[in-house]
Amino acid sequence: MAILLTNDDGIHSEGLLALIKKLKDIDELVVVAPDSDRSSIAHAITLRRPLRLNRVSDLVLLDGCEEVYTCDGTPVDCVILGVSEVLKGKEVRAIVSGINRGLNLGIDIIYSGTVAAAMEGALLGITSVAISADSSDKTIFEEAASFIKDFLPELLKKGLPGHTFLNINYPRNPRGIKFTRQGYRVYSGRVLRYEDPWGRSCYWISGDVIEKLEYESDIWAVSNGYISITPLHVDLTNHDCLNSLREWFM
Ligand code: MN
């Protein structure tokens, strides 16, 4: 039995190291993380080329954690290979994805590789948690990792419904916990055009954040200094609209 750790910021991320340091006290750990930053890659799976797993041997860097692998694929690839290859035949007690450098609020959930890795865990029937932190303060990763160390054993006692996982966002100096719903945070989709040295156009997708502080949303909680915990599931159906469509067209 082991806890599988992954992330989307890559193996060298401070947030991942903070999780390793804290969670090794509560269970055996296996780490499978991308070999470089794969942020904003969402739920992508590598199908058109083979993947490599490389075992990391720098045990000092990884605080004595021995089962650490990098993968040249996406965060979701890491979860799939972690469960079906590295931990083959073993029970995976939980998957923790993070700690992401930067919050994952509102529509970020759709783009985030951190969140997608936890979603893949939920699809595989494993208790899974994504955790992201306000990255403007270096000590925050340690704090957020301590929080997970205390929270995860309690969560495992209770369990989660099928195909459901948690998206946790950790602000600076939190003053408590709020259980929240996904809020409204989208991006303006600004595209910046540049010229390369040969005079050809190239583009940089950017965007300004547009958000609403709706009561009890993830954005509201973090803006008010609370740790936000949002239960998410993989069913994206708009049930109200489904009922309307049935009324209109049947
Ligand atoms: Mn990231």
Coordinates of C-alpha atoms and ligand atoms in Angstrom, one line a residue:
M1 CA 0.0 0.0 0.0
A2 CA 1.4 3.4 -0.9
I3 CA 0.5 7.0 -1.7
L4 CA 1.2 8.1 -5.2
L5 CA 2.5 11.7 -5.7
T6 CA 2.6 13.6 -8.9
N7 CA 2.3 17.2 -10.2
D8 CA 2.3 19.3 -13.3
D9 CA 5.2 21.6 -12.5
G10 CA 7.7 18.8 -12.9
I11 CA 10.1 16.8 -10.7
H12 CA 12.1 19.9 -9.6
S13 CA 9.1 21.7 -8.1
E14 CA 9.4 22.9 -4.5
G15 CA 5.8 22.0 -3.9
L16 CA 6.4 18.4 -4.7
L17 CA 9.4 18.2 -2.5
A18 CA 7.4 19.8 0.4
L19 CA 4.8 17.0 0.0
I20 CA 7.5 14.3 0.0
K21 CA 9.0 15.7 3.2
K22 CA 5.7 15.7 5.1
L23 CA 3.9 12.7 3.7
K24 CA 6.7 10.2 4.1
D25 CA 5.8 10.2 7.8
I26 CA 2.3 8.8 7.2
D27 CA 2.9 6.1 4.5
E28 CA 5.1 4.6 1.8
L29 CA 5.5 7.1 -1.0
V30 CA 5.9 6.6 -4.7
V31 CA 6.5 9.6 -6.9
V32 CA 6.0 9.7 -10.6
A33 CA 6.2 13.3 -11.9
P34 CA 6.8 14.9 -15.3
D35 CA 10.5 15.6 -16.1
S36 CA 9.7 19.2 -16.8
D37 CA 6.9 21.8 -16.4
R38 CA 3.6 20.5 -18.0
S39 CA 1.4 23.2 -16.5
S40 CA -1.9 24.0 -18.4
I41 CA -1.8 20.7 -20.3
A42 CA -5.1 19.5 -18.7
H43 CA -6.1 15.9 -19.2
A44 CA -3.8 15.2 -22.2
I45 CA -2.6 11.6 -22.6
T46 CA 0.4 10.6 -24.8
L47 CA -0.8 8.1 -27.4
R48 CA 1.3 8.7 -30.5
R49 CA 4.8 7.9 -29.1
P50 CA 6.2 5.6 -26.4
L51 CA 6.9 6.9 -22.9
R52 CA 10.0 6.5 -20.6
L53 CA 10.1 6.2 -16.9
N54 CA 13.5 7.1 -15.3
R55 CA 14.3 6.4 -11.7
V56 CA 15.8 9.3 -9.8
S57 CA 18.8 8.4 -7.7
D58 CA 19.5 11.6 -5.9
L59 CA 18.1 10.5 -2.5
V60 CA 19.4 13.6 -0.7
L61 CA 17.5 15.9 -2.9
L62 CA 14.4 13.8 -2.5
D63 CA 14.7 13.6 1.3
G64 CA 15.3 9.8 1.3
C65 CA 12.2 8.9 -0.7
E66 CA 13.4 5.9 -2.8
E67 CA 10.7 5.3 -5.3
V68 CA 10.9 8.4 -7.4
Y69 CA 10.5 8.4 -11.2
T70 CA 10.3 11.0 -13.9
C71 CA 8.2 10.5 -17.0
D72 CA 8.6 12.3 -20.3
G73 CA 4.8 12.6 -20.6
T74 CA 1.9 14.5 -19.0
P75 CA 0.6 14.5 -15.5
V76 CA -2.2 12.1 -16.5
D77 CA 0.5 9.8 -18.1
C78 CA 2.3 9.8 -14.8
V79 CA -0.8 8.7 -12.9
I80 CA -1.5 5.9 -15.4
L81 CA 2.1 4.6 -15.4
G82 CA 2.3 5.1 -11.6
V83 CA -0.8 3.0 -10.9
S84 CA -0.5 0.3 -13.6
E85 CA 3.3 -0.1 -13.8
V86 CA 5.3 1.3 -10.8
L87 CA 2.6 0.2 -8.3
K88 CA 1.4 -2.8 -10.3
G89 CA -0.3 -5.3 -8.0
K90 CA -0.1 -2.9 -5.0
E91 CA -3.0 -1.1 -3.4
V92 CA -2.8 2.7 -4.1
R93 CA -4.1 4.3 -0.9
A94 CA -4.4 7.8 -2.3
I95 CA -3.1 10.1 -5.1
V96 CA -1.9 13.6 -4.2
S97 CA -1.2 16.0 -7.1
G98 CA 0.7 19.2 -6.4
I99 CA 1.5 21.3 -4.6
N100 CA 0.9 23.5 -7.7
R101 CA 2.8 26.8 -8.0
G102 CA -0.3 29.0 -8.1
L103 CA -3.9 28.6 -7.3
N104 CA -6.3 26.6 -9.5
L105 CA -9.7 28.4 -9.2
G106 CA -12.8 28.6 -11.3
I107 CA -12.1 27.7 -15.0
D108 CA -8.4 26.9 -14.1
I109 CA -9.8 23.5 -13.2
I110 CA -10.4 22.8 -16.9
Y111 CA -6.8 23.8 -17.9
S112 CA -4.8 22.5 -15.0
G113 CA -2.6 19.4 -15.2
T114 CA -2.5 19.3 -11.4
V115 CA -6.3 18.9 -11.3
A116 CA -6.4 16.5 -14.2
A117 CA -4.0 14.1 -12.5
A118 CA -6.3 13.9 -9.5
M119 CA -9.3 13.5 -11.8
E120 CA -7.5 10.5 -13.5
G121 CA -7.0 9.1 -10.0
A122 CA -10.7 9.4 -9.3
L123 CA -11.5 7.7 -12.7
L124 CA -9.3 4.8 -11.5
G125 CA -11.3 4.6 -8.3
I126 CA -8.6 6.0 -6.0
T127 CA -9.1 8.7 -3.4
S128 CA -7.4 11.7 -5.0
V129 CA -6.7 15.2 -4.1
A130 CA -5.2 18.2 -6.1
I131 CA -3.6 20.9 -4.1
S132 CA -2.5 24.3 -5.2
A133 CA -1.0 27.2 -3.3
D134 CA -0.6 30.9 -3.6
S135 CA 3.0 30.9 -4.7
S136 CA 4.0 34.4 -3.7
D137 CA 5.3 33.1 -0.3
K138 CA 8.0 30.4 -0.2
T139 CA 7.0 29.0 3.2
I140 CA 3.5 28.3 2.0
F141 CA 4.4 24.9 0.4
E142 CA 5.6 23.6 3.8
E143 CA 2.4 24.8 5.4
A144 CA 0.2 23.4 2.7
A145 CA 2.0 20.0 2.9
S146 CA 1.5 19.9 6.7
F147 CA -2.2 20.6 6.1
I148 CA -2.4 17.6 3.7
K149 CA -0.5 15.4 6.1
D150 CA -3.3 16.0 8.8
F151 CA -6.2 16.1 6.4
L152 CA -5.5 13.1 4.2
P153 CA -5.8 10.4 6.9
E154 CA -9.1 11.9 8.0
L155 CA -10.4 11.9 4.4
L156 CA -9.3 8.3 3.9
K157 CA -11.3 7.3 6.9
K158 CA -14.5 8.9 5.4
G159 CA -13.9 8.2 1.6
L160 CA -15.4 10.0 -1.3
P161 CA -18.3 9.1 -3.7
G162 CA -17.5 7.5 -7.0
H163 CA -15.6 9.5 -9.6
T164 CA -15.2 12.4 -7.2
F165 CA -12.0 14.1 -6.0
L166 CA -11.0 17.2 -4.1
N167 CA -9.5 20.4 -5.4
I168 CA -7.8 22.2 -2.6
N169 CA -6.4 25.7 -2.8
Y170 CA -4.2 27.1 0.0
P171 CA -3.9 30.9 0.5
R172 CA -1.3 32.8 2.4
N173 CA -1.9 32.9 6.2
P174 CA -5.2 30.9 6.1
R175 CA -7.7 31.5 8.9
G176 CA -9.7 28.3 8.5
I177 CA -11.3 26.0 5.9
K178 CA -14.3 26.5 3.7
F179 CA -16.0 23.8 1.6
T180 CA -16.8 25.5 -1.6
R181 CA -18.1 25.1 -5.2
Q182 CA -16.3 26.0 -8.4
G183 CA -16.5 29.7 -8.9
Y184 CA -16.5 32.0 -11.9
R185 CA -13.0 32.8 -13.0
V186 CA -12.3 33.0 -16.8
Y187 CA -9.6 34.6 -18.9
S188 CA -10.1 37.3 -21.6
G189 CA -8.2 35.2 -24.1
R190 CA -5.9 38.0 -25.2
V191 CA -3.4 37.1 -28.0
L192 CA -0.2 39.0 -28.3
R193 CA 1.4 39.1 -31.7
Y194 CA 5.2 39.4 -32.1
E195 CA 7.6 39.2 -35.0
D196 CA 10.4 36.7 -35.0
P197 CA 13.9 37.7 -36.2
W198 CA 12.9 36.7 -39.8
G199 CA 9.9 39.0 -39.8
R200 CA 7.3 36.2 -39.4
S201 CA 4.4 36.5 -37.0
C202 CA 4.3 34.5 -33.9
Y203 CA 1.8 34.6 -31.1
W204 CA 1.6 34.4 -27.3
I205 CA -1.7 33.4 -25.8
S206 CA -2.3 35.4 -22.6
G207 CA -5.3 36.9 -20.9
D208 CA -6.6 38.9 -18.0
V209 CA -8.4 37.2 -15.2
I210 CA -12.1 38.0 -15.0
E211 CA -13.6 36.7 -11.7
K212 CA -16.7 37.1 -9.6
L213 CA -16.6 36.9 -5.8
E214 CA -19.7 34.7 -5.5
Y215 CA -20.4 33.7 -1.9
E216 CA -19.0 30.2 -1.0
S217 CA -17.2 29.8 -4.3
D218 CA -13.5 28.7 -4.3
I219 CA -12.5 32.2 -5.4
W220 CA -14.5 33.8 -2.6
A221 CA -13.0 31.5 0.1
V222 CA -9.4 32.1 -1.0
S223 CA -10.0 35.9 -1.3
N224 CA -11.2 35.9 2.2
G225 CA -8.2 34.0 3.6
Y226 CA -9.7 30.5 3.8
I227 CA -8.4 27.2 2.5
S228 CA -10.8 26.2 -0.2
I229 CA -11.9 22.5 -0.6
T230 CA -14.1 21.8 -3.6
P231 CA -15.4 18.4 -4.4
L232 CA -15.4 17.8 -8.1
H233 CA -16.7 15.0 -10.3
V234 CA -16.1 14.1 -13.9
D235 CA -19.8 14.5 -15.0
L236 CA -19.9 17.8 -16.8
T237 CA -23.6 17.5 -17.7
N238 CA -25.7 20.6 -17.2
H239 CA -28.7 18.8 -15.7
D240 CA -31.0 21.9 -15.8
C241 CA -30.3 22.3 -19.5
L242 CA -30.8 18.6 -20.1
N243 CA -34.3 18.9 -18.7
S244 CA -35.0 22.0 -20.8
L245 CA -33.8 20.2 -23.9
R246 CA -36.1 17.3 -23.2
E247 CA -39.0 19.6 -22.7
W248 CA -38.3 21.6 -25.8
F249 CA -37.6 18.8 -28.3
M250 CA -39.4 15.7 -27.1
Ligands
MN1 MN 1.5 23.9 -12.6

